[in-house]
Short mmCIF file of C-alpha atoms in Angstrom, two decimals:
data_model
loop_
_atom_site.label_atom_id
_atom_site.label_comp_id
_atom_site.label_asym_id
_atom_site.label_seq_id
_atom_site.Cartn_x
_atom_site.Cartn_y
_atom_site.Cartn_z
CA MET A 24 21.48 -24.85 29.06
CA ASP A 25 22.63 -26.20 25.69
CA THR A 26 23.25 -29.95 25.79
CA LEU A 27 24.79 -32.33 23.27
CA PHE A 28 21.30 -33.58 22.45
CA SER A 29 19.83 -30.10 21.96
CA SER A 30 22.89 -29.05 19.94
CA ALA A 31 22.40 -32.01 17.60
CA GLN A 32 18.73 -31.15 17.25
CA ARG A 33 19.61 -27.56 16.39
CA ILE A 34 22.02 -28.73 13.67
CA ILE A 35 19.38 -31.02 12.16
CA LYS A 36 16.80 -28.24 12.28
CA ASN A 37 19.20 -25.78 10.66
CA ASN A 38 20.15 -28.26 7.92
CA ASN A 39 16.49 -28.64 7.00
CA ALA A 40 15.62 -24.96 7.20
CA PRO A 41 15.07 -22.97 4.00
CA MET A 42 18.15 -21.21 2.70
CA ALA A 43 16.55 -17.83 3.41
CA ALA A 44 16.43 -18.79 7.11
CA ARG A 45 19.96 -20.24 7.14
CA MET A 46 21.36 -17.11 5.48
CA ARG A 47 19.73 -14.74 7.93
CA PRO A 48 22.45 -12.32 9.14
CA THR A 49 23.33 -12.43 12.83
CA ASN A 50 25.01 -9.02 13.04
CA LEU A 51 24.58 -5.57 11.54
CA ASP A 52 27.76 -5.82 9.45
CA ASP A 53 26.19 -8.58 7.35
CA PHE A 54 22.79 -6.90 7.18
CA ALA A 55 21.91 -5.87 3.62
CA GLY A 56 20.61 -2.42 2.78
CA GLN A 57 18.47 -0.13 4.94
CA ALA A 58 21.18 2.51 5.36
CA ALA A 59 18.61 5.08 6.46
CA ALA A 60 17.28 2.80 9.19
CA VAL A 61 20.41 1.06 10.50
CA GLY A 62 23.30 2.76 8.73
CA PRO A 63 26.23 4.34 10.57
CA ASN A 64 25.15 6.90 13.17
CA SER A 65 21.47 5.94 12.86
CA TRP A 66 19.47 5.83 16.08
CA LEU A 67 18.52 2.16 15.68
CA ARG A 68 22.08 1.01 15.00
CA ARG A 69 23.46 2.87 18.01
CA ALA A 70 20.63 1.52 20.19
CA ILE A 71 21.35 -2.07 19.11
CA GLU A 72 25.13 -1.79 19.42
CA HIS A 73 24.95 -0.20 22.88
CA ASP A 74 22.09 -2.44 24.02
CA VAL A 75 19.89 0.51 24.93
CA LEU A 76 16.97 -0.22 22.62
CA SER A 77 13.59 1.34 23.43
CA SER A 78 10.28 0.17 21.98
CA VAL A 79 10.25 0.25 18.19
CA ILE A 80 7.86 -0.71 15.38
CA LEU A 81 9.58 -1.90 12.21
CA TYR A 82 7.44 -1.18 9.16
CA GLY A 83 8.12 -2.26 5.59
CA PRO A 84 7.41 -4.73 2.78
CA ALA A 85 8.10 -8.45 3.10
CA GLY A 86 11.72 -9.50 2.81
CA THR A 87 13.26 -6.19 3.87
CA GLY A 88 14.79 -7.40 7.14
CA LYS A 89 12.28 -6.73 9.92
CA THR A 90 12.53 -10.19 11.49
CA THR A 91 16.27 -10.28 10.81
CA LEU A 92 16.76 -7.07 12.79
CA ALA A 93 14.82 -8.60 15.67
CA ARG A 94 17.10 -11.69 15.54
CA ILE A 95 20.17 -9.44 15.54
CA VAL A 96 18.86 -7.75 18.66
CA ALA A 97 18.31 -11.18 20.21
CA ASN A 98 21.93 -12.13 19.48
CA SER A 99 23.42 -8.90 20.80
CA THR A 100 21.35 -7.98 23.83
CA HIS A 101 21.87 -8.88 27.47
CA ALA A 102 18.11 -8.70 27.94
CA GLU A 103 15.75 -11.67 27.80
CA PHE A 104 14.38 -12.00 24.26
CA VAL A 105 10.82 -13.32 24.01
CA GLU A 106 8.59 -13.88 20.99
CA VAL A 107 4.80 -13.91 20.88
CA SER A 108 2.86 -14.90 17.78
CA ALA A 109 0.42 -12.27 16.56
CA ILE A 110 -1.50 -15.04 14.80
CA THR A 111 -1.98 -17.55 17.64
CA GLY A 112 -1.16 -15.36 20.64
CA THR A 113 -3.91 -14.29 23.03
CA VAL A 114 -4.30 -11.61 25.69
CA LYS A 115 -3.61 -14.36 28.24
CA ASP A 116 -0.28 -15.12 26.52
CA LEU A 117 0.68 -11.45 26.58
CA ARG A 118 -0.21 -11.04 30.23
CA ARG A 119 1.81 -14.13 31.13
CA GLU A 120 4.89 -12.78 29.35
CA ILE A 121 4.43 -9.35 30.93
CA GLU A 122 4.20 -10.93 34.40
CA LEU A 123 7.39 -12.92 33.76
CA ALA A 124 9.11 -9.80 32.45
CA GLU A 125 8.14 -7.86 35.57
CA SER A 126 9.46 -10.67 37.74
CA ARG A 127 12.81 -10.67 35.91
CA LEU A 128 13.06 -6.92 36.27
CA LEU A 129 12.20 -6.80 39.97
CA THR A 130 14.20 -9.84 41.12
CA GLY A 131 17.28 -9.66 38.93
CA GLY A 132 17.12 -6.30 37.20
CA ARG A 133 17.04 -8.02 33.80
CA ARG A 134 15.15 -6.36 30.97
CA THR A 135 12.83 -8.19 28.57
CA ILE A 136 12.55 -7.54 24.84
CA LEU A 137 9.21 -8.72 23.45
CA PHE A 138 9.14 -9.36 19.70
CA VAL A 139 5.74 -9.43 18.00
CA ASP A 140 5.89 -10.21 14.29
CA GLU A 141 2.95 -8.99 12.17
CA ILE A 142 1.75 -6.91 15.11
CA HIS A 143 -1.08 -5.47 13.03
CA ARG A 144 -2.79 -8.86 13.33
CA PHE A 145 -3.33 -8.23 17.03
CA ASN A 146 -6.81 -6.89 17.72
CA ARG A 147 -7.39 -3.75 19.75
CA GLY A 148 -7.73 -5.68 23.02
CA GLN A 149 -4.40 -7.46 22.48
CA GLN A 150 -2.65 -4.21 21.58
CA ASP A 151 -4.17 -2.46 24.59
CA ALA A 152 -2.79 -5.23 26.83
CA LEU A 153 0.71 -4.05 25.90
CA LEU A 154 0.24 -0.36 26.70
CA HIS A 155 0.98 -0.35 30.43
CA ALA A 156 3.98 -2.67 30.10
CA VAL A 157 5.49 -0.66 27.23
CA GLU A 158 4.89 2.69 28.96
CA ASP A 159 6.52 1.49 32.20
CA ARG A 160 9.29 -0.32 30.28
CA ILE A 161 8.45 -3.62 31.87
CA VAL A 162 8.96 -4.86 28.32
CA ILE A 163 10.73 -3.31 25.35
CA LEU A 164 8.52 -3.93 22.35
CA ILE A 165 9.79 -4.76 18.88
CA GLY A 166 6.79 -4.90 16.59
CA ALA A 167 7.12 -5.83 12.93
CA THR A 168 4.45 -5.13 10.34
CA THR A 169 3.98 -4.96 6.60
CA GLU A 170 0.97 -2.66 7.08
CA ASN A 171 1.08 1.06 7.76
CA PRO A 172 1.23 1.20 11.58
CA TYR A 173 -0.46 4.58 11.65
CA PHE A 174 -3.58 2.84 10.35
CA GLU A 175 -3.23 -0.64 11.86
CA VAL A 176 -1.61 -0.08 15.28
CA ASN A 177 -3.22 1.75 18.18
CA GLN A 178 -2.12 5.38 18.31
CA ALA A 179 -1.48 5.02 22.04
CA LEU A 180 0.99 2.20 21.32
CA ILE A 181 2.65 4.17 18.51
CA SER A 182 3.11 7.17 20.80
CA ARG A 183 5.05 4.92 23.19
CA SER A 184 7.25 3.53 20.41
CA ARG A 185 9.43 4.73 17.58
CA VAL A 186 8.41 3.81 14.02
CA VAL A 187 11.29 2.82 11.74
CA GLU A 188 10.44 2.30 8.07
CA LEU A 189 12.32 -0.25 5.96
CA THR A 190 12.21 -0.11 2.17
CA ALA A 191 12.51 -2.67 -0.62
CA LEU A 192 16.14 -3.57 -1.35
CA SER A 193 17.79 -2.11 -4.43
CA ASP A 194 18.95 -4.30 -7.32
CA GLU A 195 22.55 -3.92 -6.14
CA GLU A 196 21.64 -4.99 -2.61
CA ILE A 197 19.71 -8.03 -3.86
CA THR A 198 22.68 -8.95 -6.06
CA SER A 199 24.94 -8.79 -3.00
CA VAL A 200 22.58 -11.07 -1.05
CA ILE A 201 22.55 -13.61 -3.89
CA ASN A 202 26.34 -13.61 -4.33
CA ARG A 203 26.81 -14.11 -0.60
CA ALA A 204 24.43 -17.09 -0.65
CA LEU A 205 26.29 -18.66 -3.58
CA GLU A 206 29.56 -18.71 -1.61
CA SER A 207 28.46 -19.13 2.00
CA PRO A 208 28.66 -22.58 3.67
CA LEU A 209 25.16 -21.83 4.94
CA GLY A 210 24.01 -21.25 1.38
CA LEU A 211 25.15 -23.08 -1.76
CA ASP A 212 28.80 -23.30 -0.60
CA GLY A 213 30.36 -22.51 -3.98
CA ARG A 214 28.78 -25.53 -5.71
CA PHE A 215 26.76 -23.41 -8.13
CA THR A 216 27.29 -20.42 -10.36
CA LEU A 217 24.71 -18.13 -11.92
CA THR A 218 24.69 -16.94 -15.49
CA ASP A 219 24.35 -13.18 -15.84
CA ASP A 220 20.84 -13.41 -17.26
CA ALA A 221 19.82 -15.80 -14.45
CA LEU A 222 21.04 -13.33 -11.87
CA ALA A 223 19.18 -10.51 -13.62
CA GLU A 224 16.02 -12.63 -13.71
CA ILE A 225 16.12 -13.29 -9.94
CA VAL A 226 16.63 -9.59 -9.26
CA LEU A 227 13.71 -8.76 -11.53
CA LEU A 228 11.37 -11.37 -10.06
CA CYS A 229 11.99 -10.69 -6.37
CA GLY A 230 10.96 -7.03 -6.46
CA GLY A 231 13.34 -5.99 -3.68
CA ASP A 232 12.40 -8.94 -1.43
CA ALA A 233 15.57 -10.68 -0.20
CA ARG A 234 13.64 -13.70 1.09
CA ALA A 235 11.97 -14.20 -2.29
CA ALA A 236 15.35 -13.91 -4.05
CA LEU A 237 16.93 -16.59 -1.84
CA THR A 238 13.92 -18.87 -2.18
CA THR A 239 14.11 -18.61 -5.98
CA LEU A 240 17.85 -19.29 -5.90
CA GLU A 241 17.36 -22.37 -3.72
CA LEU A 242 14.60 -23.81 -5.93
CA ALA A 243 16.63 -23.14 -9.07
CA SER A 244 19.69 -24.88 -7.56
CA GLN A 245 17.58 -27.97 -6.94
CA LEU A 246 16.45 -27.91 -10.57
CA ALA A 247 20.07 -27.54 -11.71
CA THR A 248 21.18 -30.57 -9.66
CA PRO A 249 21.48 -33.69 -11.87
CA ARG A 250 19.09 -36.54 -11.15
CA MET A 251 20.66 -39.48 -9.38
CA SER A 252 20.57 -42.86 -11.12
CA GLY A 253 17.51 -44.88 -10.23
CA LYS A 254 15.82 -41.93 -8.52
CA THR A 255 12.67 -40.25 -9.63
CA ALA A 256 13.21 -37.14 -7.58
CA GLU A 257 16.01 -34.67 -7.74
CA LYS A 258 18.56 -34.71 -4.94
CA PRO A 259 18.00 -31.83 -2.56
CA VAL A 260 20.81 -29.41 -1.91
CA GLU A 261 22.55 -30.15 1.41
CA SER A 262 23.95 -26.71 1.99
CA THR A 263 25.96 -27.65 5.08
CA GLU A 264 28.07 -30.28 3.29
CA LYS A 265 31.43 -29.07 2.06
CA ASN A 266 32.53 -29.54 -1.50
CA THR A 267 35.45 -31.92 -0.80
CA SER A 268 36.56 -32.33 -4.39
CA SER A 269 38.44 -29.29 -5.63
CA SER A 270 38.29 -30.65 -9.18
CA THR A 271 34.47 -30.67 -9.28
CA GLU A 272 33.17 -27.89 -11.51
CA PRO A 273 30.31 -25.80 -10.07
CA LEU A 274 26.91 -26.51 -11.52
CA VAL A 275 25.47 -23.70 -13.61
CA ILE A 276 22.08 -22.17 -12.82
CA THR A 277 20.58 -20.70 -15.98
CA LYS A 278 17.71 -18.38 -16.72
CA GLU A 279 15.67 -21.44 -17.70
CA HIS A 280 16.10 -22.86 -14.19
CA ILE A 281 14.90 -19.56 -12.75
CA ALA A 282 11.86 -19.59 -15.05
CA ASP A 283 11.04 -23.17 -14.02
CA ALA A 284 11.34 -22.22 -10.35
CA ASN A 285 9.05 -19.21 -10.93
CA PRO A 286 6.60 -20.18 -13.69
CA ARG A 287 4.59 -17.01 -13.17
CA HIS A 288 6.09 -13.54 -12.96
CA GLY A 289 3.80 -11.68 -10.58
CA LEU A 290 4.62 -8.40 -8.88
CA PRO A 291 3.72 -7.97 -5.21
CA TYR A 292 0.30 -6.54 -4.40
CA ASP A 293 -1.91 -6.46 -1.31
CA LYS A 294 -5.63 -5.90 -1.66
CA SER A 295 -6.03 -4.02 1.61
CA GLY A 296 -2.59 -2.67 2.45
CA ASP A 297 -0.37 0.19 1.41
CA MET A 298 0.46 -1.18 -2.04
CA HIS A 299 -3.24 -1.42 -2.85
CA TYR A 300 -3.70 2.26 -2.07
CA ASP A 301 -0.42 3.31 -3.70
CA ILE A 302 -1.26 1.62 -6.99
CA ILE A 303 -4.84 2.85 -7.20
CA SER A 304 -3.51 6.33 -6.36
CA ALA A 305 -0.99 6.08 -9.21
CA PHE A 306 -3.77 4.86 -11.53
CA ILE A 307 -6.04 7.81 -10.68
CA LYS A 308 -3.25 10.37 -10.96
CA SER A 309 -2.21 8.92 -14.32
CA MET A 310 -5.75 9.41 -15.67
CA ARG A 311 -5.73 12.95 -14.28
CA GLY A 312 -2.31 13.54 -15.82
CA SER A 313 -3.48 12.35 -19.29
CA ASP A 314 -0.89 9.55 -19.57
CA PRO A 315 -2.56 6.52 -21.22
CA ASP A 316 0.58 4.36 -21.01
CA ALA A 317 0.83 4.81 -17.26
CA VAL A 318 -2.91 4.23 -16.93
CA LEU A 319 -2.62 0.87 -18.70
CA TYR A 320 0.42 -0.16 -16.65
CA TRP A 321 -1.22 0.49 -13.26
CA LEU A 322 -4.47 -1.03 -14.49
CA ALA A 323 -2.57 -4.16 -15.54
CA ARG A 324 -0.89 -4.34 -12.12
CA MET A 325 -4.30 -4.38 -10.45
CA ILE A 326 -5.86 -6.84 -12.88
CA ASP A 327 -2.88 -9.20 -12.63
CA ALA A 328 -3.22 -9.21 -8.84
CA GLY A 329 -6.93 -10.02 -9.04
CA GLU A 330 -8.20 -6.66 -7.82
CA ASP A 331 -11.99 -6.38 -7.65
CA PRO A 332 -12.97 -4.99 -11.09
CA LYS A 333 -15.90 -3.09 -9.57
CA PHE A 334 -13.47 -1.25 -7.32
CA ILE A 335 -11.47 -0.19 -10.38
CA ALA A 336 -14.63 0.78 -12.29
CA ARG A 337 -15.84 2.92 -9.39
CA ARG A 338 -12.58 4.85 -9.39
CA ILE A 339 -12.89 5.43 -13.14
CA MET A 340 -16.42 6.78 -12.63
CA ILE A 341 -15.28 9.11 -9.86
CA ALA A 342 -12.42 10.42 -11.99
CA ALA A 343 -14.83 11.05 -14.87
CA SER A 344 -16.63 13.64 -12.73
CA GLU A 345 -13.83 14.82 -10.45
CA ASP A 346 -11.13 15.39 -13.07
CA ILE A 347 -12.97 15.60 -16.41
CA GLY A 348 -16.40 16.88 -15.51
CA ASN A 349 -18.12 18.93 -18.16
CA ALA A 350 -15.00 19.39 -20.23
CA ASP A 351 -16.21 16.07 -21.70
CA PRO A 352 -19.60 14.99 -20.27
CA GLN A 353 -19.34 11.78 -22.31
CA ALA A 354 -16.61 10.50 -19.97
CA LEU A 355 -19.12 9.77 -17.21
CA LEU A 356 -21.31 7.83 -19.64
CA VAL A 357 -18.34 5.76 -20.82
CA ALA A 358 -17.32 5.07 -17.21
CA GLU A 359 -20.88 4.08 -16.26
CA ALA A 360 -21.05 1.74 -19.24
CA ALA A 361 -17.76 0.15 -18.16
CA PHE A 362 -19.09 -0.37 -14.64
CA ARG A 363 -22.20 -2.02 -16.07
CA ALA A 364 -20.02 -4.23 -18.29
CA VAL A 365 -17.98 -5.28 -15.26
CA GLU A 366 -21.18 -6.34 -13.46
CA VAL A 367 -22.51 -8.26 -16.46
CA ILE A 368 -19.34 -9.74 -17.93
CA GLY A 369 -16.78 -10.08 -15.13
CA TYR A 370 -13.20 -11.27 -15.47
CA PRO A 371 -11.36 -11.93 -17.68
CA GLU A 372 -13.12 -10.10 -20.53
CA CYS A 373 -14.22 -7.06 -18.52
CA ARG A 374 -10.58 -5.97 -18.33
CA ILE A 375 -11.05 -4.77 -21.93
CA ASN A 376 -13.94 -2.51 -20.90
CA LEU A 377 -11.90 -1.15 -18.00
CA ALA A 378 -8.99 -0.41 -20.32
CA GLN A 379 -11.23 1.43 -22.80
CA ALA A 380 -12.83 3.58 -20.10
CA ALA A 381 -9.52 4.33 -18.34
CA VAL A 382 -7.81 5.36 -21.58
CA TYR A 383 -10.84 7.51 -22.51
CA ASN A 384 -10.44 9.30 -19.19
CA ALA A 385 -6.74 9.78 -19.83
CA LEU A 386 -7.31 11.28 -23.28
CA ALA A 387 -10.32 13.44 -22.38
CA PRO A 388 -9.92 17.20 -21.73
CA LYS A 389 -9.75 17.91 -18.01
CA SER A 390 -11.76 20.18 -15.75
CA ASN A 391 -12.38 20.02 -12.02
CA ALA A 392 -14.56 23.13 -12.09
CA SER A 393 -17.71 21.33 -10.92
CA TYR A 394 -15.86 19.53 -8.12
CA ALA A 395 -14.01 22.67 -7.02
CA GLY A 396 -17.19 24.71 -7.22
CA LEU A 397 -19.05 22.27 -5.01
CA ASN A 398 -16.23 22.37 -2.46
CA ALA A 399 -16.36 26.18 -2.46
CA ALA A 400 -20.13 26.14 -1.98
CA MET A 401 -19.80 23.64 0.88
CA ALA A 402 -17.20 25.87 2.52
CA GLU A 403 -19.61 28.82 2.25
CA ILE A 404 -22.37 26.76 3.88
CA HIS A 405 -20.11 25.67 6.74
CA ASN A 406 -18.48 29.05 7.35
CA GLY A 407 -20.89 31.67 6.00
CA PRO A 408 -24.11 33.11 7.43
CA LEU A 409 -27.57 31.66 6.97
CA ARG A 410 -28.85 32.99 3.65
CA ASP A 411 -32.56 33.07 2.83
CA VAL A 412 -34.03 31.81 -0.40
CA PRO A 413 -35.06 34.84 -2.53
CA SER A 414 -38.84 35.19 -2.31
CA HIS A 415 -39.42 34.80 -6.07
CA LEU A 416 -37.75 31.34 -5.96
CA ARG A 417 -39.75 30.03 -3.02
CA ASP A 418 -42.51 27.46 -3.20
CA ARG A 419 -45.84 29.23 -3.68
CA HIS A 420 -48.11 26.56 -2.20
CA ARG A 421 -48.41 28.25 1.16
CA PRO A 422 -50.39 31.11 2.74
CA GLY A 423 -48.83 34.51 2.10
CA ALA A 424 -47.17 33.49 -1.17
CA GLU A 425 -49.04 36.22 -2.98
CA SER A 426 -46.70 38.75 -1.41
CA TYR A 427 -43.61 37.20 -2.99
CA LYS A 428 -41.84 38.95 -5.85
CA ASP A 429 -42.63 37.78 -9.38
CA TYR A 430 -40.80 34.80 -10.80
CA PHE A 431 -39.95 35.02 -14.52
CA TYR A 432 -40.36 31.70 -16.36
CA PRO A 433 -37.32 31.38 -18.72
CA HIS A 434 -39.26 29.47 -21.37
CA ASP A 435 -41.48 32.46 -21.89
CA TYR A 436 -38.53 34.29 -23.47
CA ALA A 437 -37.06 33.93 -26.94
CA LYS A 438 -33.65 32.60 -25.90
CA GLY A 439 -35.03 30.47 -23.03
CA TRP A 440 -33.29 32.76 -20.55
CA VAL A 441 -34.13 35.84 -18.55
CA SER A 442 -32.11 37.92 -16.16
CA GLN A 443 -33.12 37.36 -12.55
CA GLN A 444 -31.53 36.58 -9.19
CA TYR A 445 -30.92 32.93 -8.32
CA LEU A 446 -28.23 33.19 -5.63
CA PRO A 447 -29.20 34.37 -2.14
CA ASP A 448 -28.42 37.91 -1.12
CA GLY A 449 -24.72 38.50 -0.47
CA LEU A 450 -23.50 36.14 -3.21
CA SER A 451 -22.92 36.97 -6.86
CA LYS A 452 -22.20 35.19 -10.10
CA GLY A 453 -18.79 33.51 -10.11
CA ALA A 454 -18.80 32.95 -6.36
CA PHE A 455 -18.23 29.22 -6.84
CA PHE A 456 -18.04 28.16 -10.48
CA THR A 457 -15.02 29.05 -12.58
CA PRO A 458 -15.03 27.10 -15.85
CA SER A 459 -11.89 25.69 -17.37
CA GLU A 460 -10.72 26.79 -20.79
CA ARG A 461 -11.02 23.26 -22.20
CA GLY A 462 -13.62 21.15 -23.94
CA TRP A 463 -17.39 21.34 -23.94
CA GLU A 464 -17.52 23.27 -20.68
CA ALA A 465 -15.45 26.17 -21.98
CA TRP A 466 -17.34 26.31 -25.27
CA ARG A 467 -20.73 26.15 -23.58
CA TYR A 468 -19.88 28.74 -20.94
CA GLU A 469 -18.65 31.15 -23.59
CA ALA A 470 -21.77 30.56 -25.66
CA SER A 471 -23.95 31.00 -22.59
CA ASN A 472 -22.41 34.36 -21.80
CA ARG A 473 -22.82 35.41 -25.42
CA ASP A 474 -26.49 34.38 -25.56
CA HIS A 475 -27.49 35.64 -22.14
CA VAL A 476 -27.70 39.34 -22.84
CA ASP A 477 -28.93 41.13 -19.78
CA ILE A 478 -32.33 42.39 -20.97
CA PRO A 479 -35.35 43.33 -18.88
CA PRO A 480 -38.10 40.77 -18.54
CA GLU A 481 -40.87 40.95 -21.07
CA GLU A 482 -44.10 42.37 -19.82
#
């Protein structure tokens, strides 16, 4: 029961909360973006509005509204809403909450919604502890995660839940969030205005993260607040106080205030999550697609985020063989030299070596003939019959070798080549290797065919 004392405590706590927490929407009408997930006629919106939610895992980047959606459910449901920390929670904590949920259900028919933020931080044992309760609907699970649940959450738990993906907010949606915070009594209450370039800078810096945008706005408002006489620190913004003087002009937040609040412009990046794999994938595909500008951009994103330079160098080496191959054999040597430079030099200078090797890969002629040929040969091995080594190619250091057919030594012939069978019976030339029409590989294959005239072996 809410008492006068607890109400006063809640007000004090709210007044001291970050603006991003104070501005958290409490209903779907105020929720920004995510039309695909919670727009009109979406499953999740109808489930929340009719209080018939089943277990769901909310998946998306930071600041896209996962926790906010859980709070909206808490405000709108008739069920008991319980939170368990995925960082400090234990199997014992989960079992206790499941037992309480079962008691509520059996004695009063009241459902329990269990919210687990950052559910991917639960280990397998903790996730397994939820399976029975979720399957029997003793609890309705709301899990929130920034990591791909199909990799980080038990498949058994996913099969008992519905995955809803949230995406980064658009520039227009972030602008709407900022404007609402400027006017709301829970935000800056009309005491500040933003210049156009300041607004654009916040939108640029936040990268679709509403929480980051509001945090930047709050810090910038503190920097824009004049210092009080005799004070060494700037007066904090008391967002719950009303502006009683109608004649007071709003303070202006400029781009300089935004820059001071965010001295370093860094784009989001996670070294083990989806963004890590998305960016390295874009980097590799840009080398394959021969776009040096894109290669340098994605390389810079990784370097700026502190990605392991050896990881980047390994991917450059792989691409040198997978996508360039013998169209330009030099690419592998350049990539290997870059990897060696990374080991010897390290950051920050080794970024130059990485850039040189990555751009070389982008500009080099492309061929995946060796890679594709190997895959075709592997498929033949896995799916084809056992094929014997032709007798003339076998090792001759064994009894009975004198009965083998003659092997013709290529160096005994003028062109260093002689016509003889190298593939096992049942396979013929061209079964696996089809050269590209580019670079050294195409030139050498054409020259090889021209030089290798099918003549009988010399006696």
